[in-house]
Amino acid sequence: MANQQSTKQVLRGIAASSGIVMGRAYLVHRGRVNILHKTIELPQIAVEIKRFKRAIEKSKHQLQEIKEKILAEEVRRHFFILDVYLMILEDKMLIQDTIEVIKTRMINAEWALDIVIGKLNDAFDTIEDEYLRERKNDVNYVAQRIFRNLVGRGYDDLARIKGNVIVVAQDLSPADTIQMNFNQVAGFVTDIGGRISHTAILSRSLGIPAVVGLETATSLINGGDLLIIDGYGGTVIINPDKETSEEYIKRRKRIRLLEREVLKYAALPAETRDGYRIRVGANIELAEELPLAISHGAEGIGLFRTEILYLNREDLPSEEEQFHTYRKIVEGIAPRSVVIRSLDVGGDKFLSKYGYDHEVNPALGLRAIRFSLKERNLFKIQLRGMLRASAFGKLKILFPMISGIAEIRKAKSILEEVKEELKAEGVAFDEGIEVGAMIEIPSASIIADALANEVDFFSIGTNDLIQYALAIDRINEHVSYLYEPLHPAILRMIRGIVEAGHQAGIEVAICGEMAADPVYILILLGLGLDALSMNPFHIPRVKKILRSSSYEESKQLLEEVFRLSTAREIEDSVKAKMAQRFPDDFTMGYHWDQKG
Ligand code: PEP
Ligand code: MG
């Protein structure tokens, strides 16, 4: 430990927000409060309850104050998290249970709260869903604030951070993050957190590089250490030597140049040299991402995932709220179109609200359209919101996880029912609204010819199609090596789906991650996809590659590839071809480590 100040160390974590920065570490101490365990006598019960209630009130007051202080619009958008904290502070279970424990076990407030939080944490640990598990952090953040107020320990004033520093913390709650002056923060590094933790989302939308989930960052980094954050690859270098620093500075320069250069393609059509046109759209999850999608050249929104609307709250989004959100997107992207997907959640995500048992196999359980068909009212509210918004532009509806004809017919018949109701109420909507099916279950791919007669378009969800076809859990790191988009089975499936769609005269798109990876572009072009939809950041590069390709050469590559028998052989052949054809994009060590 002694000589740590000057020893170079490399830590690997999760790349949460891209970019490379160098700066001095600023450690945010959020050391846990030591919780005193004390038994009390009968007359003290009321005193402890009063202390506890006062700490709750104080916590609320502090959070309200933070809310009022923040003026920057891009930060205010993330206010909902402060409201989540305030809601947790109103939670009857948390308050009543703690009071009950004080009374029945005759112990001090800190101890009682610690017991209740411990139980809540245990309950969270049994949840498999990554998003819900993240919410455990919210409860713990609130608990720490109450503990601190119980023992009278204050908080660092993060608003005073200065000097273009890299903030290093065990965890950063959005309440911490949004108090900072972003002009003074060059990057974030945390021990805890995943790609969809709030800090990760916030840093992405602010364009501040971040690496999270490093586990040991706060114990290995000292305040003032020189750090390099590589937000592409997910690495943090502590006290880099001169050579490493120079190498990173060069790399940053090169990436910036490439990014600037590639952004020129944003406004151009995605048309090959021999005149083959593919529509390149954006995948978004928040209306706030629209400007980014447009500035990066999205020719429409190819996938609007609606899950976020439902997940960050205790109640459900009303028809009115959904209508406003959908309308904002439809109008914002006009005259181009937006594909809005109906809710795609697994049964486990609604456990508390809907009382479904925990599923042993949630990926094969009550997910997506299955959930919507079971929770008809919820489904109808969403469809009403979509239909009403369709009166304001070009909106298409997409149903996720369709496994067969009966399911799509059922979904469509509910849509018809909702249309009839709106008509009877005299509410305007687009009567010719297009309806599509996600093809992401192998059964749907096999009967794509029959399904094609039921819908107006297909959107292939390769994330799930690969998971279900190759029988590998997409979030299990132990089998991730088997997640092979270029597996011959996957390529044959995509070919079959496109052929079936085209035979029926409908469009076929891909909206899974495969569409965003420039390595696969020639293959997808050869397979005949009409549209690709992806994270907006990838659009300019995909356009660039398409514009310097020809349909003819993609057909040739595909022919070669179909003669090979393993995913590895295909991958090697495709990578070699891409490196030869597009040396700038694939041989600078830039693309290969930049996924996601
Ligand atoms: C997919 O499965 O490819 C897809 C786009 O949907 P999601 O990742 O939301 O399941
Ligand atoms: Mg999917």
CSV table of C-alpha atoms and ligand atoms in Angstrom, one decimal, residues 303 305 341 344 367-368 400-401 438 440 461-465 467-468 474 511, ligand 2:
chain,number,residue,atom,x,y,z
A,303,LEU,CA,-38.2,1.0,-31.9
A,305,ARG,CA,-39.4,0.6,-25.9
A,341,ARG,CA,-43.7,-1.4,-29.0
A,344,ASP,CA,-42.3,-6.0,-22.9
A,367,ARG,CA,-43.4,-11.9,-20.6
A,368,ALA,CA,-44.2,-9.2,-23.2
A,400,PRO,CA,-43.2,-8.2,-28.9
A,401,MET,CA,-42.6,-11.9,-28.4
A,438,MET,CA,-41.5,-8.8,-33.5
A,440,GLU,CA,-37.8,-13.0,-31.8
A,461,GLY,CA,-35.4,-8.9,-32.4
A,462,THR,CA,-32.1,-10.5,-32.7
A,463,ASN,CA,-31.3,-10.1,-29.0
A,464,ASP,CA,-34.0,-12.6,-28.1
A,465,LEU,CA,-34.0,-14.6,-31.3
A,467,GLN,CA,-31.1,-16.3,-27.0
A,468,TYR,CA,-34.0,-18.6,-27.8
A,474,ARG,CA,-28.7,-13.4,-22.7
A,511,CYS,CA,-34.0,-3.7,-34.2
B,2,MG,MG,-36.7,-8.8,-27.4
